[in-house]
Amino acid sequence: MGKPKFIKIVSAYPGACTDQILPTENYIERKLVIMQQKGFDAEIATLTEKGLPAEQEVHGFKVRRYTSTLSMLWNLFWDKDVKMIHSFLRPFLPSLLAGFLFNKKRIITPSTYILGSNSLIAWISKLCMKRYDRVIAQTPYEMEIYLKEGFDPRKVALLPCAIDYAYFSRKISTDKKSLAAKYGFHEGDFIACTVANFRKFKNIDIILEAFKKFHFQYPKSHLILAGKDMLQSEMFREQKTQPGPRSVREAIDSLGLQDSVTLAGSLTTEEVREVHHLSDVFVNSSDPEAQGIAVYEAAASGIALCLSDIGAFTTVFKGLALYHLPRDAEKLASNLEIYYADKNLRMRYGRELQELMHSWDYPIQEKKFSELYDEVLKE
C-alpha cells in the first residue's frame, strides 16, 4: 500500500467559476490542501470532458477523468489507498452514488437544498445521502431541511463555503469619481450592483425590471452587472424549461436601459472589489441559491443587501437585509427606494454585515473542515 489518498469528486474541473474566485476561496482545491497537510495524496475525480485529457494537473493537483460513473466508482472502490472521499454537488450522479463505497470514509456537500425535481428523485437522493458519514449543509436553512427529512443529526454538519474576509473588507485606494468612466455611471449616482454568472434562476430580468421602475423615479441612479452571461449555456439543462430572456444584453435593450445599466462582463476579483466599494447596494434575486458566495463577499465589503426572500439568505442575514420574493420586481424596486432614502440605514446594515462576515473567513472555516475530517477518519 502507498500513501493514503483523499479524493474530491466534482462534476467538472476546472469548472465555470474556477477562474473567477480567489485561491483562498476555491472550495474544491482548499479541501485538497487541508488533506495534503495531513499527509494525504489529494486528487480530483470527475468524468470525461470533450477536449480534455484523462489525466491532467490543474494548479498543482491531479485531475482524473473517468469515462463513466461506474468506472469511477469501481476504481475508487478497489483502490486500497483511497481512505476518504468528499463528494460535491448532489445532482451529479457519481457524487450521489459514492455514498455506497462502504470501504471508504465518505462526506458529501450537496450544494443544493433541493433533494430532487420530483418525489422519486428526492427519495433516491435521501437514500444515497444517508449512506454518507457526513452531509455538509452550507446554510442553516439547508441543515433544517435535512433534519426534517430524517437525517441523523450527528451526521449533518453546518460548514459554509469560506470567503477571504481580509481581501473583501479592505478598502480600495481608487475613488468613486475616477471609476465613473470605467463603469459608465455619473458622479453622484446611486449605484446598485450584482455579481453573478447569469443563469435563469438568478432572475436577471426581474432585477432589470425593478431597476427600471426605480430609475424612473430616481434618474440619478445606475446598475452594474458583473459576471458571465450563461443564459443560453448548454451546461445547465434545467434552463431549457425555465422562463427568461435569451441574453442579458437583450433584456437590457428591451427595457431601454442601455444608458443606465453597465454590463461589465466577467471581472477580475480586484475589479469585483472595485464595484463593491463604489456601490450603495448589492442585489440578488435568485431562487434557489445553495449559498451564494458573491452575496457574502459583498457583505464583507460592507454593502447594504437587497436579497430574495429564500431560506438560504434569511437564515443567515436575518434582519440585516431587505427582502423580496425572487420574481417580485415591485417589492425589489420598493426596497431600492428605501435604501435610497435612508443613507443611515445603508451604512448601519453595511457595518453590521461586515462584522457578521468575520465568521466566514477562510482560516476559520478551514479549521472546522480540518477538525471534521479528523473526526470522520477516527470513526
PDB file of N, CA and C in Angstrom, residues 229-303:
ATOM      1  N   ASP A 229     -22.550  35.964 -18.987  1.00  0.00           N
ATOM      2  CA  ASP A 229     -23.905  35.711 -19.458  1.00  0.00           C
ATOM      3  C   ASP A 229     -23.994  34.234 -19.841  1.00  0.00           C
ATOM      4  N   MET A 230     -24.676  33.444 -19.005  1.00  0.00           N
ATOM      5  CA  MET A 230     -24.781  31.998 -19.233  1.00  0.00           C
ATOM      6  C   MET A 230     -26.228  31.574 -19.466  1.00  0.00           C
ATOM      7  N   LEU A 231     -27.069  32.519 -19.904  1.00  0.00           N
ATOM      8  CA  LEU A 231     -28.485  32.226 -20.083  1.00  0.00           C
ATOM      9  C   LEU A 231     -28.744  31.172 -21.155  1.00  0.00           C
ATOM     10  N   GLN A 232     -27.846  31.058 -22.107  1.00  0.00           N
ATOM     11  CA  GLN A 232     -28.008  30.072 -23.168  1.00  0.00           C
ATOM     12  C   GLN A 232     -27.006  28.918 -23.066  1.00  0.00           C
ATOM     13  N   SER A 233     -26.304  28.838 -21.945  1.00  0.00           N
ATOM     14  CA  SER A 233     -25.286  27.799 -21.796  1.00  0.00           C
ATOM     15  C   SER A 233     -25.907  26.412 -21.796  1.00  0.00           C
ATOM     16  N   GLU A 234     -25.328  25.503 -22.558  1.00  0.00           N
ATOM     17  CA  GLU A 234     -25.803  24.123 -22.613  1.00  0.00           C
ATOM     18  C   GLU A 234     -25.301  23.297 -21.432  1.00  0.00           C
ATOM     19  N   MET A 235     -24.483  23.921 -20.563  1.00  0.00           N
ATOM     20  CA  MET A 235     -24.004  23.221 -19.377  1.00  0.00           C
ATOM     21  C   MET A 235     -25.136  22.929 -18.393  1.00  0.00           C
ATOM     22  N   PHE A 236     -26.202  23.744 -18.464  1.00  0.00           N
ATOM     23  CA  PHE A 236     -27.254  23.669 -17.452  1.00  0.00           C
ATOM     24  C   PHE A 236     -28.576  23.303 -18.117  1.00  0.00           C
ATOM     25  N   ARG A 237     -28.932  22.027 -18.049  1.00  0.00           N
ATOM     26  CA  ARG A 237     -30.097  21.516 -18.755  1.00  0.00           C
ATOM     27  C   ARG A 237     -31.400  22.123 -18.250  1.00  0.00           C
ATOM     28  N   GLU A 238     -31.449  22.484 -16.942  1.00  0.00           N
ATOM     29  CA  GLU A 238     -32.698  22.990 -16.384  1.00  0.00           C
ATOM     30  C   GLU A 238     -33.127  24.310 -17.020  1.00  0.00           C
ATOM     31  N   GLN A 239     -32.179  25.018 -17.648  1.00  0.00           N
ATOM     32  CA  GLN A 239     -32.512  26.324 -18.220  1.00  0.00           C
ATOM     33  C   GLN A 239     -33.441  26.217 -19.432  1.00  0.00           C
ATOM     34  N   LYS A 240     -33.477  25.056 -20.062  1.00  0.00           N
ATOM     35  CA  LYS A 240     -34.300  24.894 -21.259  1.00  0.00           C
ATOM     36  C   LYS A 240     -35.785  25.028 -20.954  1.00  0.00           C
ATOM     37  N   THR A 241     -36.178  24.720 -19.726  1.00  0.00           N
ATOM     38  CA  THR A 241     -37.594  24.754 -19.364  1.00  0.00           C
ATOM     39  C   THR A 241     -37.962  25.965 -18.514  1.00  0.00           C
ATOM     40  N   GLN A 242     -36.984  26.809 -18.168  1.00  0.00           N
ATOM     41  CA  GLN A 242     -37.253  27.954 -17.317  1.00  0.00           C
ATOM     42  C   GLN A 242     -37.495  29.206 -18.149  1.00  0.00           C
ATOM     43  N   PRO A 243     -38.386  30.101 -17.670  1.00  0.00           N
ATOM     44  CA  PRO A 243     -38.642  31.343 -18.389  1.00  0.00           C
ATOM     45  C   PRO A 243     -37.478  32.310 -18.248  1.00  0.00           C
ATOM     46  N   GLY A 244     -37.441  33.296 -19.132  1.00  0.00           N
ATOM     47  CA  GLY A 244     -36.402  34.316 -19.011  1.00  0.00           C
ATOM     48  C   GLY A 244     -35.866  34.735 -20.357  1.00  0.00           C
ATOM     49  N   PRO A 245     -35.099  35.814 -20.382  1.00  0.00           N
ATOM     50  CA  PRO A 245     -34.548  36.332 -21.644  1.00  0.00           C
ATOM     51  C   PRO A 245     -33.488  35.412 -22.223  1.00  0.00           C
ATOM     52  N   ARG A 246     -33.196  35.599 -23.512  1.00  0.00           N
ATOM     53  CA  ARG A 246     -32.184  34.780 -24.185  1.00  0.00           C
ATOM     54  C   ARG A 246     -30.777  35.271 -23.899  1.00  0.00           C
ATOM     55  N   SER A 247     -30.643  36.540 -23.514  1.00  0.00           N
ATOM     56  CA  SER A 247     -29.338  37.079 -23.141  1.00  0.00           C
ATOM     57  C   SER A 247     -29.546  38.281 -22.236  1.00  0.00           C
ATOM     58  N   VAL A 248     -28.530  38.610 -21.454  1.00  0.00           N
ATOM     59  CA  VAL A 248     -28.610  39.770 -20.573  1.00  0.00           C
ATOM     60  C   VAL A 248     -28.699  41.052 -21.405  1.00  0.00           C
ATOM     61  N   ARG A 249     -27.914  41.120 -22.468  1.00  0.00           N
ATOM     62  CA  ARG A 249     -27.955  42.298 -23.331  1.00  0.00           C
ATOM     63  C   ARG A 249     -29.342  42.495 -23.920  1.00  0.00           C
ATOM     64  N   GLU A 250     -29.958  41.416 -24.359  1.00  0.00           N
ATOM     65  CA  GLU A 250     -31.312  41.510 -24.917  1.00  0.00           C
ATOM     66  C   GLU A 250     -32.276  42.076 -23.874  1.00  0.00           C
ATOM     67  N   ALA A 251     -32.149  41.612 -22.632  1.00  0.00           N
ATOM     68  CA  ALA A 251     -33.030  42.088 -21.563  1.00  0.00           C
ATOM     69  C   ALA A 251     -32.825  43.574 -21.286  1.00  0.00           C
ATOM     70  N   ILE A 252     -31.580  44.018 -21.293  1.00  0.00           N
ATOM     71  CA  ILE A 252     -31.278  45.442 -21.080  1.00  0.00           C
ATOM     72  C   ILE A 252     -31.870  46.281 -22.198  1.00  0.00           C
ATOM     73  N   ASP A 253     -31.640  45.859 -23.423  1.00  0.00           N
ATOM     74  CA  ASP A 253     -32.106  46.627 -24.578  1.00  0.00           C
ATOM     75  C   ASP A 253     -33.632  46.670 -24.652  1.00  0.00           C
ATOM     76  N   SER A 254     -34.279  45.566 -24.331  1.00  0.00           N
ATOM     77  CA  SER A 254     -35.741  45.518 -24.431  1.00  0.00           C
ATOM     78  C   SER A 254     -36.416  46.472 -23.458  1.00  0.00           C
ATOM     79  N   LEU A 255     -35.725  46.798 -22.360  1.00  0.00           N
ATOM     80  CA  LEU A 255     -36.274  47.724 -21.365  1.00  0.00           C
ATOM     81  C   LEU A 255     -35.763  49.147 -21.560  1.00  0.00           C
ATOM     82  N   GLY A 256     -34.957  49.372 -22.591  1.00  0.00           N
ATOM     83  CA  GLY A 256     -34.443  50.709 -22.857  1.00  0.00           C
ATOM     84  C   GLY A 256     -33.499  51.227 -21.790  1.00  0.00           C
ATOM     85  N   LEU A 257     -32.700  50.314 -21.217  1.00  0.00           N
ATOM     86  CA  LEU A 257     -31.818  50.689 -20.102  1.00  0.00           C
ATOM     87  C   LEU A 257     -30.352  50.794 -20.520  1.00  0.00           C
ATOM     88  N   GLN A 258     -30.100  50.973 -21.797  1.00  0.00           N
ATOM     89  CA  GLN A 258     -28.715  50.979 -22.290  1.00  0.00           C
ATOM     90  C   GLN A 258     -27.854  52.034 -21.612  1.00  0.00           C
ATOM     91  N   ASP A 259     -28.430  53.184 -21.271  1.00  0.00           N
ATOM     92  CA  ASP A 259     -27.646  54.286 -20.704  1.00  0.00           C
ATOM     93  C   ASP A 259     -27.540  54.230 -19.184  1.00  0.00           C
ATOM     94  N   SER A 260     -28.343  53.412 -18.551  1.00  0.00           N
ATOM     95  CA  SER A 260     -28.353  53.401 -17.083  1.00  0.00           C
ATOM     96  C   SER A 260     -27.917  52.067 -16.485  1.00  0.00           C
ATOM     97  N   VAL A 261     -27.578  51.091 -17.351  1.00  0.00           N
ATOM     98  CA  VAL A 261     -27.091  49.791 -16.879  1.00  0.00           C
ATOM     99  C   VAL A 261     -25.781  49.466 -17.582  1.00  0.00           C
ATOM    100  N   THR A 262     -24.783  49.108 -16.811  1.00  0.00           N
ATOM    101  CA  THR A 262     -23.496  48.687 -17.367  1.00  0.00           C
ATOM    102  C   THR A 262     -23.384  47.173 -17.278  1.00  0.00           C
ATOM    103  N   LEU A 263     -23.224  46.532 -18.423  1.00  0.00           N
ATOM    104  CA  LEU A 263     -22.966  45.093 -18.467  1.00  0.00           C
ATOM    105  C   LEU A 263     -21.459  44.922 -18.507  1.00  0.00           C
ATOM    106  N   ALA A 264     -20.871  44.715 -17.324  1.00  0.00           N
ATOM    107  CA  ALA A 264     -19.414  44.735 -17.184  1.00  0.00           C
ATOM    108  C   ALA A 264     -18.746  43.435 -17.613  1.00  0.00           C
ATOM    109  N   GLY A 265     -19.518  42.351 -17.726  1.00  0.00           N
ATOM    110  CA  GLY A 265     -18.925  41.074 -18.086  1.00  0.00           C
ATOM    111  C   GLY A 265     -18.178  40.449 -16.921  1.00  0.00           C
ATOM    112  N   SER A 266     -17.392  39.440 -17.228  1.00  0.00           N
ATOM    113  CA  SER A 266     -16.632  38.741 -16.196  1.00  0.00           C
ATOM    114  C   SER A 266     -15.465  39.608 -15.744  1.00  0.00           C
ATOM    115  N   LEU A 267     -15.415  39.913 -14.462  1.00  0.00           N
ATOM    116  CA  LEU A 267     -14.398  40.802 -13.909  1.00  0.00           C
ATOM    117  C   LEU A 267     -13.372  40.023 -13.095  1.00  0.00           C
ATOM    118  N   THR A 268     -12.201  40.604 -12.933  1.00  0.00           N
ATOM    119  CA  THR A 268     -11.214  40.056 -12.002  1.00  0.00           C
ATOM    120  C   THR A 268     -11.713  40.273 -10.579  1.00  0.00           C
ATOM    121  N   THR A 269     -11.149  39.551  -9.638  1.00  0.00           N
ATOM    122  CA  THR A 269     -11.560  39.743  -8.244  1.00  0.00           C
ATOM    123  C   THR A 269     -11.251  41.163  -7.779  1.00  0.00           C
ATOM    124  N   GLU A 270     -10.180  41.746  -8.291  1.00  0.00           N
ATOM    125  CA  GLU A 270      -9.855  43.127  -7.925  1.00  0.00           C
ATOM    126  C   GLU A 270     -10.926  44.085  -8.451  1.00  0.00           C
ATOM    127  N   GLU A 271     -11.412  43.828  -9.656  1.00  0.00           N
ATOM    128  CA  GLU A 271     -12.477  44.669 -10.215  1.00  0.00           C
ATOM    129  C   GLU A 271     -13.800  44.455  -9.487  1.00  0.00           C
ATOM    130  N   VAL A 272     -14.073  43.229  -9.068  1.00  0.00           N
ATOM    131  CA  VAL A 272     -15.275  42.987  -8.264  1.00  0.00           C
ATOM    132  C   VAL A 272     -15.213  43.806  -6.988  1.00  0.00           C
ATOM    133  N   ARG A 273     -14.054  43.841  -6.374  1.00  0.00           N
ATOM    134  CA  ARG A 273     -13.887  44.636  -5.145  1.00  0.00           C
ATOM    135  C   ARG A 273     -14.084  46.123  -5.441  1.00  0.00           C
ATOM    136  N   GLU A 274     -13.639  46.581  -6.599  1.00  0.00           N
ATOM    137  CA  GLU A 274     -13.896  47.965  -7.010  1.00  0.00           C
ATOM    138  C   GLU A 274     -15.394  48.242  -7.081  1.00  0.00           C
ATOM    139  N   VAL A 275     -16.117  47.343  -7.757  1.00  0.00           N
ATOM    140  CA  VAL A 275     -17.562  47.524  -7.913  1.00  0.00           C
ATOM    141  C   VAL A 275     -18.248  47.536  -6.556  1.00  0.00           C
ATOM    142  N   HIS A 276     -17.844  46.642  -5.672  1.00  0.00           N
ATOM    143  CA  HIS A 276     -18.412  46.628  -4.321  1.00  0.00           C
ATOM    144  C   HIS A 276     -18.258  47.983  -3.648  1.00  0.00           C
ATOM    145  N   HIS A 277     -17.050  48.505  -3.671  1.00  0.00           N
ATOM    146  CA  HIS A 277     -16.759  49.692  -2.863  1.00  0.00           C
ATOM    147  C   HIS A 277     -17.242  50.996  -3.488  1.00  0.00           C
ATOM    148  N   LEU A 278     -17.703  50.960  -4.732  1.00  0.00           N
ATOM    149  CA  LEU A 278     -18.318  52.161  -5.297  1.00  0.00           C
ATOM    150  C   LEU A 278     -19.842  52.065  -5.271  1.00  0.00           C
ATOM    151  N   SER A 279     -20.385  50.894  -4.854  1.00  0.00           N
ATOM    152  CA  SER A 279     -21.822  50.679  -4.881  1.00  0.00           C
ATOM    153  C   SER A 279     -22.480  51.013  -3.552  1.00  0.00           C
ATOM    154  N   ASP A 280     -23.753  51.390  -3.647  1.00  0.00           N
ATOM    155  CA  ASP A 280     -24.555  51.688  -2.456  1.00  0.00           C
ATOM    156  C   ASP A 280     -25.354  50.478  -1.990  1.00  0.00           C
ATOM    157  N   VAL A 281     -25.672  49.579  -2.915  1.00  0.00           N
ATOM    158  CA  VAL A 281     -26.471  48.416  -2.569  1.00  0.00           C
ATOM    159  C   VAL A 281     -26.143  47.265  -3.521  1.00  0.00           C
ATOM    160  N   PHE A 282     -26.190  46.051  -2.990  1.00  0.00           N
ATOM    161  CA  PHE A 282     -25.958  44.835  -3.773  1.00  0.00           C
ATOM    162  C   PHE A 282     -27.284  44.104  -3.890  1.00  0.00           C
ATOM    163  N   VAL A 283     -27.584  43.612  -5.100  1.00  0.00           N
ATOM    164  CA  VAL A 283     -28.881  42.977  -5.367  1.00  0.00           C
ATOM    165  C   VAL A 283     -28.688  41.523  -5.773  1.00  0.00           C
ATOM    166  N   ASN A 284     -29.516  40.654  -5.201  1.00  0.00           N
ATOM    167  CA  ASN A 284     -29.602  39.264  -5.649  1.00  0.00           C
ATOM    168  C   ASN A 284     -31.074  38.870  -5.638  1.00  0.00           C
ATOM    169  N   SER A 285     -31.547  38.242  -6.727  1.00  0.00           N
ATOM    170  CA  SER A 285     -32.956  37.845  -6.815  1.00  0.00           C
ATOM    171  C   SER A 285     -33.098  36.363  -7.134  1.00  0.00           C
ATOM    172  N   SER A 286     -32.147  35.560  -6.683  1.00  0.00           N
ATOM    173  CA  SER A 286     -32.098  34.139  -7.034  1.00  0.00           C
ATOM    174  C   SER A 286     -33.201  33.318  -6.383  1.00  0.00           C
ATOM    175  N   ASP A 287     -33.555  32.251  -7.054  1.00  0.00           N
ATOM    176  CA  ASP A 287     -34.406  31.213  -6.495  1.00  0.00           C
ATOM    177  C   ASP A 287     -34.154  29.942  -7.302  1.00  0.00           C
ATOM    178  N   PRO A 288     -33.479  28.946  -6.721  1.00  0.00           N
ATOM    179  CA  PRO A 288     -32.930  28.907  -5.372  1.00  0.00           C
ATOM    180  C   PRO A 288     -31.493  29.407  -5.350  1.00  0.00           C
ATOM    181  N   GLU A 289     -30.838  29.277  -4.209  1.00  0.00           N
ATOM    182  CA  GLU A 289     -29.420  29.591  -4.078  1.00  0.00           C
ATOM    183  C   GLU A 289     -28.871  28.713  -2.974  1.00  0.00           C
ATOM    184  N   ALA A 290     -27.889  27.862  -3.304  1.00  0.00           N
ATOM    185  CA  ALA A 290     -27.330  26.963  -2.291  1.00  0.00           C
ATOM    186  C   ALA A 290     -26.683  27.761  -1.158  1.00  0.00           C
ATOM    187  N   GLN A 291     -25.838  28.714  -1.518  1.00  0.00           N
ATOM    188  CA  GLN A 291     -25.250  29.627  -0.534  1.00  0.00           C
ATOM    189  C   GLN A 291     -25.138  31.027  -1.126  1.00  0.00           C
ATOM    190  N   GLY A 292     -24.508  31.141  -2.291  1.00  0.00           N
ATOM    191  CA  GLY A 292     -24.372  32.453  -2.915  1.00  0.00           C
ATOM    192  C   GLY A 292     -23.164  33.214  -2.411  1.00  0.00           C
ATOM    193  N   ILE A 293     -21.972  32.709  -2.717  1.00  0.00           N
ATOM    194  CA  ILE A 293     -20.743  33.304  -2.189  1.00  0.00           C
ATOM    195  C   ILE A 293     -20.632  34.785  -2.551  1.00  0.00           C
ATOM    196  N   ALA A 294     -21.085  35.175  -3.742  1.00  0.00           N
ATOM    197  CA  ALA A 294     -20.983  36.578  -4.158  1.00  0.00           C
ATOM    198  C   ALA A 294     -21.697  37.501  -3.180  1.00  0.00           C
ATOM    199  N   VAL A 295     -22.783  37.040  -2.580  1.00  0.00           N
ATOM    200  CA  VAL A 295     -23.507  37.844  -1.593  1.00  0.00           C
ATOM    201  C   VAL A 295     -22.653  38.027  -0.343  1.00  0.00           C
ATOM    202  N   TYR A 296     -21.962  36.977   0.067  1.00  0.00           N
ATOM    203  CA  TYR A 296     -21.120  37.035   1.260  1.00  0.00           C
ATOM    204  C   TYR A 296     -19.919  37.960   1.028  1.00  0.00           C
ATOM    205  N   GLU A 297     -19.375  37.924  -0.162  1.00  0.00           N
ATOM    206  CA  GLU A 297     -18.273  38.823  -0.493  1.00  0.00           C
ATOM    207  C   GLU A 297     -18.738  40.267  -0.437  1.00  0.00           C
ATOM    208  N   ALA A 298     -19.936  40.533  -0.946  1.00  0.00           N
ATOM    209  CA  ALA A 298     -20.490  41.886  -0.900  1.00  0.00           C
ATOM    210  C   ALA A 298     -20.712  42.328   0.545  1.00  0.00           C
ATOM    211  N   ALA A 299     -21.242  41.416   1.360  1.00  0.00           N
ATOM    212  CA  ALA A 299     -21.461  41.739   2.774  1.00  0.00           C
ATOM    213  C   ALA A 299     -20.144  42.046   3.474  1.00  0.00           C
ATOM    214  N   ALA A 300     -19.095  41.284   3.150  1.00  0.00           N
ATOM    215  CA  ALA A 300     -17.775  41.542   3.728  1.00  0.00           C
ATOM    216  C   ALA A 300     -17.230  42.898   3.301  1.00  0.00           C
ATOM    217  N   SER A 301     -17.671  43.365   2.141  1.00  0.00           N
ATOM    218  CA  SER A 301     -17.258  44.690   1.663  1.00  0.00           C
ATOM    219  C   SER A 301     -18.044  45.805   2.329  1.00  0.00           C
ATOM    220  N   GLY A 302     -19.091  45.447   3.057  1.00  0.00           N
ATOM    221  CA  GLY A 302     -19.860  46.447   3.794  1.00  0.00           C
ATOM    222  C   GLY A 302     -20.950  47.115   2.984  1.00  0.00           C
ATOM    223  N   ILE A 303     -21.560  46.370   2.038  1.00  0.00           N
ATOM    224  CA  ILE A 303     -22.629  46.936   1.211  1.00  0.00           C
ATOM    225  C   ILE A 303     -23.982  46.479   1.753  1.00  0.00           C
TER     226      ILE A 303
END
